[in-house]
XYZ file of C-alpha atoms in Angstrom:
613
model
C 46.617 -12.075 -75.868
C 48.981 -13.267 -73.209
C 51.868 -10.895 -71.739
C 54.501 -13.977 -72.743
C 53.146 -14.127 -76.925
C 53.925 -10.037 -76.950
C 57.064 -10.370 -74.591
C 59.442 -7.420 -76.726
C 62.963 -7.877 -77.099
C 65.184 -6.513 -74.790
C 66.841 -4.153 -77.154
C 63.031 -2.464 -77.282
C 63.033 -2.401 -73.262
C 66.092 -0.557 -73.636
C 64.507 1.730 -76.652
C 61.765 2.438 -73.860
C 63.612 3.553 -71.040
C 65.850 5.874 -72.896
C 62.850 7.489 -74.867
C 60.718 7.517 -71.811
C 62.278 7.814 -68.542
C 65.886 8.754 -70.584
C 67.892 5.830 -68.927
C 70.739 4.475 -71.067
C 70.810 1.569 -68.736
C 68.955 -1.103 -66.886
C 69.907 -0.596 -62.446
C 70.911 -4.189 -61.177
C 67.720 -6.384 -61.193
C 65.647 -4.543 -62.934
C 65.711 -5.984 -66.031
C 65.770 -9.643 -65.530
C 62.376 -8.433 -62.913
C 60.806 -6.957 -66.372
C 61.783 -10.094 -68.336
C 60.273 -12.579 -66.048
C 56.788 -10.233 -65.045
C 56.437 -10.457 -69.421
C 56.518 -14.184 -69.243
C 53.705 -13.977 -66.939
C 55.028 -15.227 -63.915
C 54.137 -13.703 -60.586
C 57.080 -11.633 -59.004
C 58.664 -10.611 -55.364
C 60.649 -7.834 -56.116
C 63.087 -6.465 -52.756
C 64.975 -3.437 -53.600
C 66.062 -0.354 -51.235
C 64.110 2.820 -51.233
C 65.900 4.655 -54.595
C 67.105 1.526 -55.626
C 64.305 1.854 -58.754
C 61.315 -0.367 -57.645
C 57.762 1.699 -59.704
C 60.129 1.102 -62.406
C 60.099 -2.804 -62.892
C 56.139 -2.095 -63.295
C 56.375 1.402 -64.816
C 58.267 0.586 -67.870
C 55.929 -2.981 -68.780
C 52.874 -0.572 -68.420
C 54.003 1.674 -70.808
C 55.837 -0.254 -73.283
C 52.702 -2.395 -73.833
C 49.070 -1.904 -74.473
C 46.309 -2.139 -71.749
C 46.069 -1.576 -67.976
C 48.250 -2.022 -65.267
C 46.752 -1.384 -61.959
C 48.952 -0.224 -58.992
C 47.884 -0.664 -55.335
C 49.760 1.960 -52.498
C 49.116 2.996 -49.618
C 49.728 6.600 -49.679
C 47.437 9.311 -51.458
C 50.653 12.047 -51.485
C 52.775 8.801 -53.056
C 50.355 8.407 -55.966
C 49.681 12.023 -56.982
C 53.050 12.057 -57.203
C 54.323 9.354 -59.133
C 50.852 9.914 -61.710
C 52.911 13.957 -61.636
C 56.177 12.609 -62.844
C 54.814 10.204 -65.277
C 52.548 12.640 -66.710
C 56.118 14.580 -67.321
C 57.437 12.196 -69.820
C 54.304 11.856 -71.396
C 52.638 8.706 -69.810
C 48.893 8.133 -69.120
C 48.570 7.779 -66.395
C 45.810 8.389 -63.468
C 44.848 7.794 -60.092
C 41.615 6.980 -58.312
C 41.441 7.899 -54.330
C 39.005 9.827 -52.165
C 40.860 13.395 -52.870
C 39.552 13.784 -55.451
C 36.647 16.130 -56.805
C 32.973 13.564 -57.604
C 33.844 15.341 -61.399
C 37.763 14.238 -61.234
C 36.646 10.908 -60.000
C 33.944 10.259 -63.192
C 36.268 11.778 -65.693
C 39.134 8.850 -64.711
C 36.472 6.101 -65.229
C 35.451 7.856 -67.877
C 39.701 7.494 -69.835
C 39.480 3.653 -68.248
C 36.644 2.957 -69.744
C 37.970 4.239 -73.125
C 41.125 1.980 -72.989
C 43.632 5.476 -72.411
C 45.099 4.355 -69.009
C 48.280 2.552 -68.920
C 48.799 3.482 -65.248
C 46.315 3.456 -62.599
C 47.095 3.468 -58.678
C 44.226 2.954 -56.634
C 44.359 2.523 -52.187
C 44.115 -0.836 -51.037
C 40.540 0.238 -49.698
C 39.824 1.341 -53.368
C 41.031 -1.672 -54.663
C 38.922 -4.499 -52.262
C 35.612 -2.139 -52.880
C 33.084 -4.827 -54.570
C 32.430 -2.721 -57.461
C 36.110 -1.478 -58.164
C 36.580 -5.101 -57.732
C 33.749 -6.213 -61.038
C 35.047 -3.685 -63.070
C 39.046 -5.291 -63.068
C 37.461 -8.039 -63.993
C 35.714 -6.296 -66.934
C 39.340 -4.790 -67.843
C 41.150 -7.979 -67.196
C 44.513 -5.556 -65.957
C 48.146 -7.506 -68.520
C 48.893 -7.042 -64.303
C 48.921 -5.598 -60.445
C 51.931 -4.447 -58.899
C 51.324 -4.039 -54.508
C 53.244 -1.096 -53.703
C 54.998 -1.235 -50.007
C 54.085 -4.802 -49.988
C 55.619 -5.705 -46.358
C 52.183 -4.459 -45.338
C 50.668 -7.675 -46.078
C 52.372 -9.382 -43.762
C 51.974 -9.648 -39.734
C 55.470 -10.185 -38.911
C 56.384 -7.229 -41.305
C 57.266 -3.907 -39.528
C 54.139 -1.942 -40.573
C 50.917 -4.364 -40.785
C 47.850 -3.488 -42.365
C 44.544 -5.672 -41.833
C 43.239 -4.228 -45.449
C 46.425 -5.499 -47.422
C 46.340 -8.549 -45.799
C 43.128 -8.978 -47.773
C 44.477 -7.780 -50.944
C 44.582 -12.072 -51.797
C 41.175 -11.838 -52.688
C 42.144 -9.782 -55.809
C 44.053 -13.447 -56.707
C 40.563 -14.902 -56.562
C 39.057 -13.118 -58.725
C 42.033 -12.273 -61.058
C 43.216 -15.782 -61.042
C 45.023 -15.426 -65.010
C 46.472 -11.728 -63.655
C 50.606 -12.054 -62.604
C 50.765 -10.245 -59.617
C 53.775 -8.160 -58.789
C 54.882 -7.530 -54.671
C 57.534 -4.920 -54.221
C 59.453 -3.474 -51.132
C 62.319 -2.602 -49.741
C 61.767 -3.818 -46.250
C 61.387 -7.853 -45.811
C 62.802 -10.496 -43.978
C 63.190 -14.393 -44.887
C 59.224 -14.531 -42.045
C 58.205 -11.421 -44.291
C 58.670 -12.781 -47.758
C 57.246 -15.941 -47.551
C 54.341 -14.238 -45.408
C 53.658 -11.857 -48.720
C 53.801 -14.883 -51.132
C 51.552 -17.274 -49.018
C 48.723 -14.338 -48.564
C 49.056 -13.174 -51.869
C 49.008 -16.263 -52.922
C 51.860 -15.588 -55.601
C 52.761 -18.806 -57.965
C 55.981 -19.597 -58.002
C 57.097 -15.721 -57.845
C 60.705 -14.954 -59.307
C 62.526 -13.291 -56.292
C 64.465 -10.813 -56.898
C 66.610 -9.432 -53.846
C 68.943 -6.609 -54.566
C 71.380 -5.221 -52.289
C 69.847 -3.317 -49.395
C 72.855 -0.988 -48.996
C 72.627 2.225 -49.963
C 76.898 3.566 -49.840
C 75.829 7.140 -50.885
C 74.534 7.454 -46.873
C 76.627 8.172 -43.748
C 74.809 6.468 -40.912
C 75.466 8.576 -37.598
C 74.129 8.083 -33.784
C 75.185 10.418 -31.405
C 74.196 10.686 -28.027
C 71.513 12.589 -26.979
C 72.633 14.897 -24.534
C 70.874 18.597 -24.854
C 68.631 17.239 -28.138
C 66.940 20.476 -29.290
C 69.921 22.445 -29.452
C 71.711 19.684 -31.002
C 69.253 19.205 -33.981
C 68.956 23.068 -34.320
C 73.034 22.942 -34.783
C 73.102 20.520 -37.306
C 70.085 22.042 -39.081
C 71.568 25.271 -39.319
C 75.216 23.713 -40.962
C 73.248 21.804 -43.916
C 72.292 25.552 -45.015
C 69.117 25.494 -46.835
C 69.457 21.348 -47.457
C 65.823 19.990 -47.472
C 65.647 17.101 -44.212
C 63.288 15.350 -42.188
C 62.898 15.026 -38.697
C 61.625 12.369 -36.424
C 60.180 12.140 -33.401
C 58.487 10.243 -30.968
C 55.306 12.444 -30.399
C 53.854 14.978 -31.450
C 54.330 17.169 -29.564
C 57.914 17.001 -30.054
C 56.851 17.543 -33.537
C 55.688 20.795 -32.508
C 58.102 21.712 -29.935
C 60.825 21.292 -32.222
C 59.842 23.309 -35.639
C 58.458 26.095 -33.692
C 62.105 26.911 -32.393
C 63.669 25.977 -35.375
C 61.414 28.870 -37.230
C 62.554 30.805 -34.647
C 65.987 30.200 -35.387
C 65.251 31.455 -39.313
C 64.481 27.889 -40.366
C 61.698 26.838 -43.149
C 60.570 24.384 -41.147
C 57.173 22.967 -40.101
C 55.271 20.037 -38.285
C 53.498 17.162 -39.403
C 51.504 14.613 -37.613
C 48.453 12.496 -37.755
C 46.184 14.979 -35.048
C 46.910 17.867 -37.455
C 43.961 18.801 -39.992
C 43.779 17.527 -42.971
C 44.311 20.452 -45.014
C 47.665 21.916 -43.278
C 48.898 18.402 -43.605
C 48.558 18.457 -47.545
C 50.693 22.231 -47.477
C 53.115 21.163 -45.581
C 53.871 18.165 -47.944
C 53.678 19.914 -50.852
C 55.015 22.568 -49.912
C 58.149 20.098 -48.987
C 58.043 18.490 -51.858
C 58.038 21.822 -54.126
C 61.437 22.990 -52.448
C 59.573 25.699 -50.304
C 60.443 24.327 -47.530
C 63.354 22.996 -46.155
C 62.542 20.382 -43.476
C 59.654 18.719 -41.618
C 59.328 17.428 -37.813
C 56.958 14.321 -38.174
C 56.438 11.330 -36.418
C 56.010 7.838 -38.660
C 52.685 9.982 -39.791
C 55.010 11.286 -42.148
C 55.530 7.929 -44.084
C 55.891 5.705 -46.944
C 56.906 6.647 -50.749
C 57.509 10.323 -49.567
C 58.818 10.563 -53.356
C 61.522 13.325 -52.778
C 64.658 12.452 -53.985
C 66.790 15.430 -52.860
C 66.479 14.847 -49.227
C 69.985 15.221 -47.840
C 69.635 14.151 -44.043
C 66.709 11.822 -41.443
C 67.012 12.836 -38.074
C 65.734 10.418 -35.745
C 64.687 12.387 -32.662
C 64.082 9.925 -30.925
C 65.427 5.270 -31.678
C 62.452 4.128 -33.726
C 60.717 0.722 -32.728
C 62.650 -1.754 -35.464
C 65.322 -1.637 -38.114
C 63.358 -2.312 -40.668
C 61.364 1.428 -39.796
C 65.349 2.860 -39.447
C 66.022 1.996 -42.757
C 62.764 2.894 -44.553
C 62.820 6.248 -43.011
C 66.128 7.121 -43.914
C 66.061 5.529 -46.876
C 64.315 8.672 -47.246
C 67.172 10.888 -47.991
C 69.522 10.604 -50.842
C 67.212 8.418 -53.556
C 69.263 10.755 -56.143
C 72.018 9.075 -55.318
C 74.067 11.541 -54.521
C 75.463 12.209 -50.340
C 73.129 11.961 -47.860
C 73.446 11.121 -44.039
C 71.445 9.847 -41.235
C 71.801 10.999 -38.052
C 70.299 9.004 -34.271
C 69.902 10.419 -31.015
C 70.241 8.168 -28.901
C 68.998 8.130 -25.115
C 69.174 4.856 -23.292
C 66.220 6.156 -21.366
C 64.508 6.031 -24.487
C 64.677 2.573 -24.845
C 63.375 1.762 -21.871
C 60.350 3.231 -22.044
C 59.238 1.894 -24.977
C 59.815 -1.663 -23.924
C 57.924 -0.682 -21.563
C 55.317 -0.083 -23.362
C 55.525 -3.026 -25.800
C 55.752 -5.507 -22.276
C 51.927 -3.810 -22.421
C 50.895 -4.613 -26.064
C 47.538 -6.097 -25.691
C 48.372 -8.659 -28.498
C 50.764 -11.291 -26.727
C 52.205 -13.067 -30.073
C 52.419 -9.696 -31.875
C 54.025 -7.542 -28.788
C 56.722 -10.927 -28.963
C 57.877 -10.164 -32.975
C 58.121 -6.272 -32.036
C 60.052 -6.538 -28.776
C 62.474 -8.800 -31.132
C 62.533 -6.121 -33.270
C 63.049 -3.848 -30.271
C 66.071 -5.099 -29.619
C 68.623 -5.447 -33.501
C 67.552 -1.839 -33.228
C 68.854 -0.731 -29.280
C 71.684 -2.894 -30.715
C 72.389 -1.395 -33.542
C 72.455 1.591 -31.590
C 74.628 0.636 -29.505
C 77.628 -0.674 -31.036
C 80.579 -0.725 -31.437
C 81.815 -2.223 -34.813
C 80.376 -0.485 -37.858
C 77.287 0.581 -38.398
C 76.642 -0.412 -41.552
C 77.612 -3.782 -40.987
C 74.987 -4.490 -38.374
C 71.894 -3.365 -40.876
C 72.830 -5.410 -43.295
C 73.567 -8.007 -41.486
C 70.443 -7.864 -39.740
C 68.920 -8.226 -43.284
C 70.746 -12.235 -44.280
C 73.093 -9.565 -46.325
C 76.163 -10.451 -44.129
C 80.095 -9.028 -45.057
C 83.381 -8.587 -43.030
C 84.155 -5.379 -44.363
C 83.359 -2.345 -42.935
C 82.657 0.285 -44.707
C 84.089 3.328 -44.250
C 80.915 5.746 -44.267
C 79.837 5.663 -40.952
C 80.024 7.351 -37.449
C 82.627 4.217 -36.070
C 84.083 3.755 -39.487
C 85.402 7.266 -39.479
C 86.103 7.907 -36.024
C 87.392 4.295 -34.644
C 86.609 4.300 -30.737
C 89.767 4.765 -28.949
C 90.206 2.476 -25.989
C 91.588 4.143 -22.338
C 91.871 2.964 -18.536
C 88.778 3.924 -16.978
C 88.652 2.885 -14.079
C 88.855 6.160 -11.981
C 86.544 7.835 -14.268
C 84.459 4.669 -13.084
C 84.701 5.153 -10.166
C 84.229 8.465 -9.790
C 81.001 8.125 -11.861
C 79.806 5.183 -9.518
C 80.026 7.005 -6.500
C 78.595 9.897 -7.004
C 75.724 8.003 -8.210
C 76.185 5.451 -4.740
C 76.362 9.589 -3.052
C 72.997 11.017 -4.007
C 70.996 7.657 -2.923
C 70.397 6.230 -6.271
C 67.556 7.803 -6.991
C 68.553 10.765 -9.306
C 69.128 10.324 -13.959
C 71.938 11.245 -15.472
C 71.589 14.464 -15.647
C 71.300 15.404 -12.444
C 75.084 13.164 -11.546
C 76.225 14.864 -14.471
C 75.797 17.992 -12.862
C 76.866 17.001 -9.503
C 80.464 15.590 -10.878
C 80.782 19.000 -13.017
C 80.384 21.208 -9.781
C 77.270 22.353 -10.754
C 74.791 25.035 -8.181
C 71.892 24.674 -10.074
C 69.023 24.919 -7.872
C 68.140 21.686 -7.630
C 72.056 20.697 -6.791
C 71.253 22.949 -3.894
C 68.031 22.222 -3.186
C 69.221 18.494 -1.910
C 72.613 19.295 -0.210
C 74.157 17.815 -3.241
C 77.213 20.318 -3.122
C 78.110 19.196 0.708
C 78.959 15.496 -1.318
C 82.159 14.009 -1.571
C 82.114 13.045 -4.994
C 80.381 17.274 -5.576
C 83.295 18.689 -8.268
C 84.856 15.508 -9.014
C 84.525 15.599 -12.714
C 84.543 19.868 -13.098
C 87.803 18.806 -15.524
C 85.575 17.352 -18.327
C 82.401 18.476 -20.138
C 79.253 17.053 -19.853
C 79.034 15.772 -22.361
C 82.153 13.796 -21.637
C 80.863 12.379 -18.710
C 77.478 11.835 -20.172
C 79.077 9.243 -22.020
C 80.857 7.576 -19.457
C 77.702 7.193 -17.322
C 75.631 5.700 -20.724
C 78.783 3.167 -21.467
C 78.366 1.880 -17.676
C 75.381 1.205 -18.431
C 75.328 -0.790 -21.671
C 78.229 -2.489 -19.805
C 75.438 -3.192 -17.005
C 77.427 -1.896 -13.904
C 73.956 0.625 -13.864
C 70.468 0.578 -14.966
C 67.597 3.307 -14.956
C 64.972 2.649 -12.957
C 61.718 4.084 -15.805
C 59.384 3.769 -12.764
C 61.518 6.741 -10.955
C 62.203 9.049 -14.450
C 65.151 6.689 -14.840
C 66.766 6.774 -11.867
C 70.539 5.708 -12.059
C 70.883 2.405 -9.877
C 74.320 0.723 -8.894
C 74.529 -3.188 -10.447
C 76.410 -6.010 -9.169
C 78.932 -6.201 -11.428
C 79.546 -1.949 -9.977
C 81.120 -3.836 -7.095
C 84.631 -5.138 -7.989
C 85.330 -1.950 -9.722
C 83.898 0.455 -6.785
C 86.536 -1.150 -5.168
C 89.410 -1.194 -8.039
C 89.468 -5.233 -7.585
C 89.166 -5.134 -11.616
C 90.720 -3.234 -14.673
C 88.219 -1.391 -17.503
C 88.651 0.047 -20.725
C 85.580 2.142 -22.122
C 85.855 4.004 -25.649
C 86.873 6.983 -25.353
C 84.160 9.471 -25.518
C 83.943 11.105 -28.972
C 82.659 14.827 -28.188
C 83.120 16.529 -32.408
C 81.872 13.777 -34.629
C 83.006 15.252 -38.142
C 80.997 13.357 -39.771
C 78.053 15.613 -39.095
C 79.982 18.851 -37.726
C 79.444 20.528 -40.658
C 77.327 20.055 -43.944
C 77.121 17.015 -45.983
C 79.354 16.997 -48.512
C 78.975 16.483 -51.317
C 80.444 15.111 -54.754
C 82.745 18.601 -55.996
C 83.193 17.054 -59.651
C 80.841 20.083 -61.544
C 79.902 23.541 -61.437
C 78.283 24.243 -58.210
C 77.295 27.872 -59.988
C 75.715 27.089 -63.155
C 74.148 24.040 -60.688
C 72.303 26.931 -59.344
C 71.732 28.734 -61.730
C 70.154 25.684 -63.637
C 67.971 24.559 -59.970
C 66.409 28.077 -59.896
C 65.710 27.591 -63.563
C 63.626 24.649 -62.319
C 61.871 26.065 -60.076
C 60.862 28.866 -62.341
C 58.841 25.927 -64.364
C 57.930 23.772 -61.794
C 56.190 27.560 -60.208
C 54.533 27.659 -63.058
C 53.580 23.956 -63.795
C 52.264 23.624 -60.045
C 54.286 19.892 -60.108
C 57.333 19.404 -57.686
C 60.720 20.275 -59.386
C 62.253 16.921 -59.712
C 59.071 16.452 -61.870
C 60.749 18.696 -64.388
C 64.112 16.854 -63.336
C 66.154 15.463 -60.208
C 69.336 16.805 -58.689
C 71.370 14.387 -60.418
C 70.383 15.525 -63.386
C 71.289 18.283 -62.774
C 74.561 17.407 -61.545
C 74.780 15.954 -65.102
C 74.375 18.622 -67.022
C 76.574 20.761 -65.025
C 79.451 17.808 -66.018
C 78.793 17.595 -69.959
C 77.378 21.129 -70.414
C 74.869 19.509 -73.348
C 74.010 22.316 -75.747
C 71.573 20.265 -78.443
C 68.972 17.710 -78.198
C 71.558 15.289 -78.566
C 74.453 15.809 -75.604
C 71.225 16.436 -73.378
C 69.518 13.010 -74.864
C 72.471 11.548 -72.951
C 72.074 12.953 -69.857
C 70.186 10.936 -67.479
C 66.558 11.233 -66.643
C 65.836 13.394 -70.490
C 63.666 11.365 -72.446
C 62.115 12.590 -75.560
C 58.927 13.863 -73.572
C 61.556 15.758 -71.588
C 63.266 17.243 -73.773
C 60.579 18.730 -76.115
C 59.131 20.726 -72.659
C 62.223 21.895 -71.271
C 65.067 20.591 -72.438
C 65.661 24.378 -74.973
C 65.484 26.043 -71.783
C 67.729 24.070 -70.210
C 69.979 24.702 -73.305
C 69.223 27.953 -73.264
C 70.316 28.950 -69.802
C 73.662 26.579 -70.293
C 74.634 28.685 -73.453
C 74.055 31.614 -71.428
C 76.720 30.567 -68.819
C 79.325 29.531 -70.791
C 79.040 32.609 -72.687
C 79.351 34.841 -69.673
C 81.996 32.453 -68.102
C 84.341 32.742 -71.575
C 83.843 36.826 -71.753
C 85.061 36.792 -67.922
C 88.272 34.818 -68.447
C 88.860 36.909 -71.417
C 88.736 40.643 -69.594
C 90.609 38.644 -66.166
C 92.811 37.334 -69.240
């Protein structure tokens, strides 16, 4: 029987959607993708992180008999999805190197007995000769390839083993293939189609917009303090901090730990057991912050991450988009904060210029140029981001730093002359920090050792803060009046364009430094339309249940489901089934406990009202 012969009605798909997954409606694009897949067509799915990609292969796999194979790059992602599916009563398994021999044999036995609906494997496993022979005997209903941008040489995270997955099409010519990714430009999309041998695929491309994420860029002037102050204000919310080096992850994690934050580092140099422990603690809400390199990568399946901080600028907009997209997957408010220093950008450019592969180096330099332009933009961040993915718009988002606090222009000629003169007076041999110290009239050891307290520019800017002068100098760099020599510790040097400014021959307007970004100075705002006291009680109940079952809390219910419970106060099984994310199996497993907690809260609230009255 072919997929098309067994195509169900839309209403029966919606019944499975409600019964198993607990949703009453499909998200944009999901239904069309599933229908085309069930017709036996290859499909290419582009949906943002948190946009519902997984459901596009999970629902058809659950709805009809047979085996669906999902190729995924990360063991942790496989395990998280398997746990979540099993909690919904789905026959899902994973084959990976983290299993014992006994566990692997048990999975293989269940496969042989046709007891598995969804099987997750790594690309390396999928390409093993013995496994390919098994696939040929099982004849899966379809194969889904997650994080498909890894297939493409034009993608930001090309992986050679992914590029070989086209071999599967040759040995399974009649099996439909589905490729899914959150980040792929036009060249990457075409490369995915060609390398996988997709035949006239149905291509669905959702909006890349994640309106619940606020994008913020701040000047990086005291980064350790900036990060510590920010995290403290989030008061226990889950977050990820991305850094460009292993040492920074450890230093920042230690600094946060000293400040009483539940934080841990994560990078490729740590022992596998330690990385696994950190990931598990983070997923189970026993750890609030992970400070990581990009090794903490694709598929972090934790829906309640409230913020992502980039301590260093990423190398591409694709990387930035994917990493920031790990925040707010539950649809609740989240924030993406980038700390930006032009000298970091110059350092990355030097590395990219030394790339061994000339072709790959050209691609990566082009991608980084786009990322740097986004960091230095003076227009809506979201528009820059969406335009990069060919989703053109002219309407500003109203939820990024530049929309919330638009830069005010001012006559900056005098300040620019002070700053440029100071760069000249210190011999064009020092970086931003030292120039600011001289302008501010600092008496630190370095200033005194070089006799810079004797310069005519010493103390000219003491009426403004350090942060103010950092912003002025960075804008002068952006405008081309100064350059940073990365060969000499990012020393500032004047360009020819600076001469007319120093002489007062030209006017100059700059953006007034924004020293207090209201968007990032307090806890990330969340919806105010639900009972916060009940939410805390339900969150504790969820954590207790999750700990007993040794699963992450979101496997029980995600935050969005809890928020809805705190709006609608369901006190019966039919009412609980109306809550998003509550299917039949979850109702049977957890419904009674949550209904009891809600009833106890309502009783207590009623008694309190009587007493207060």
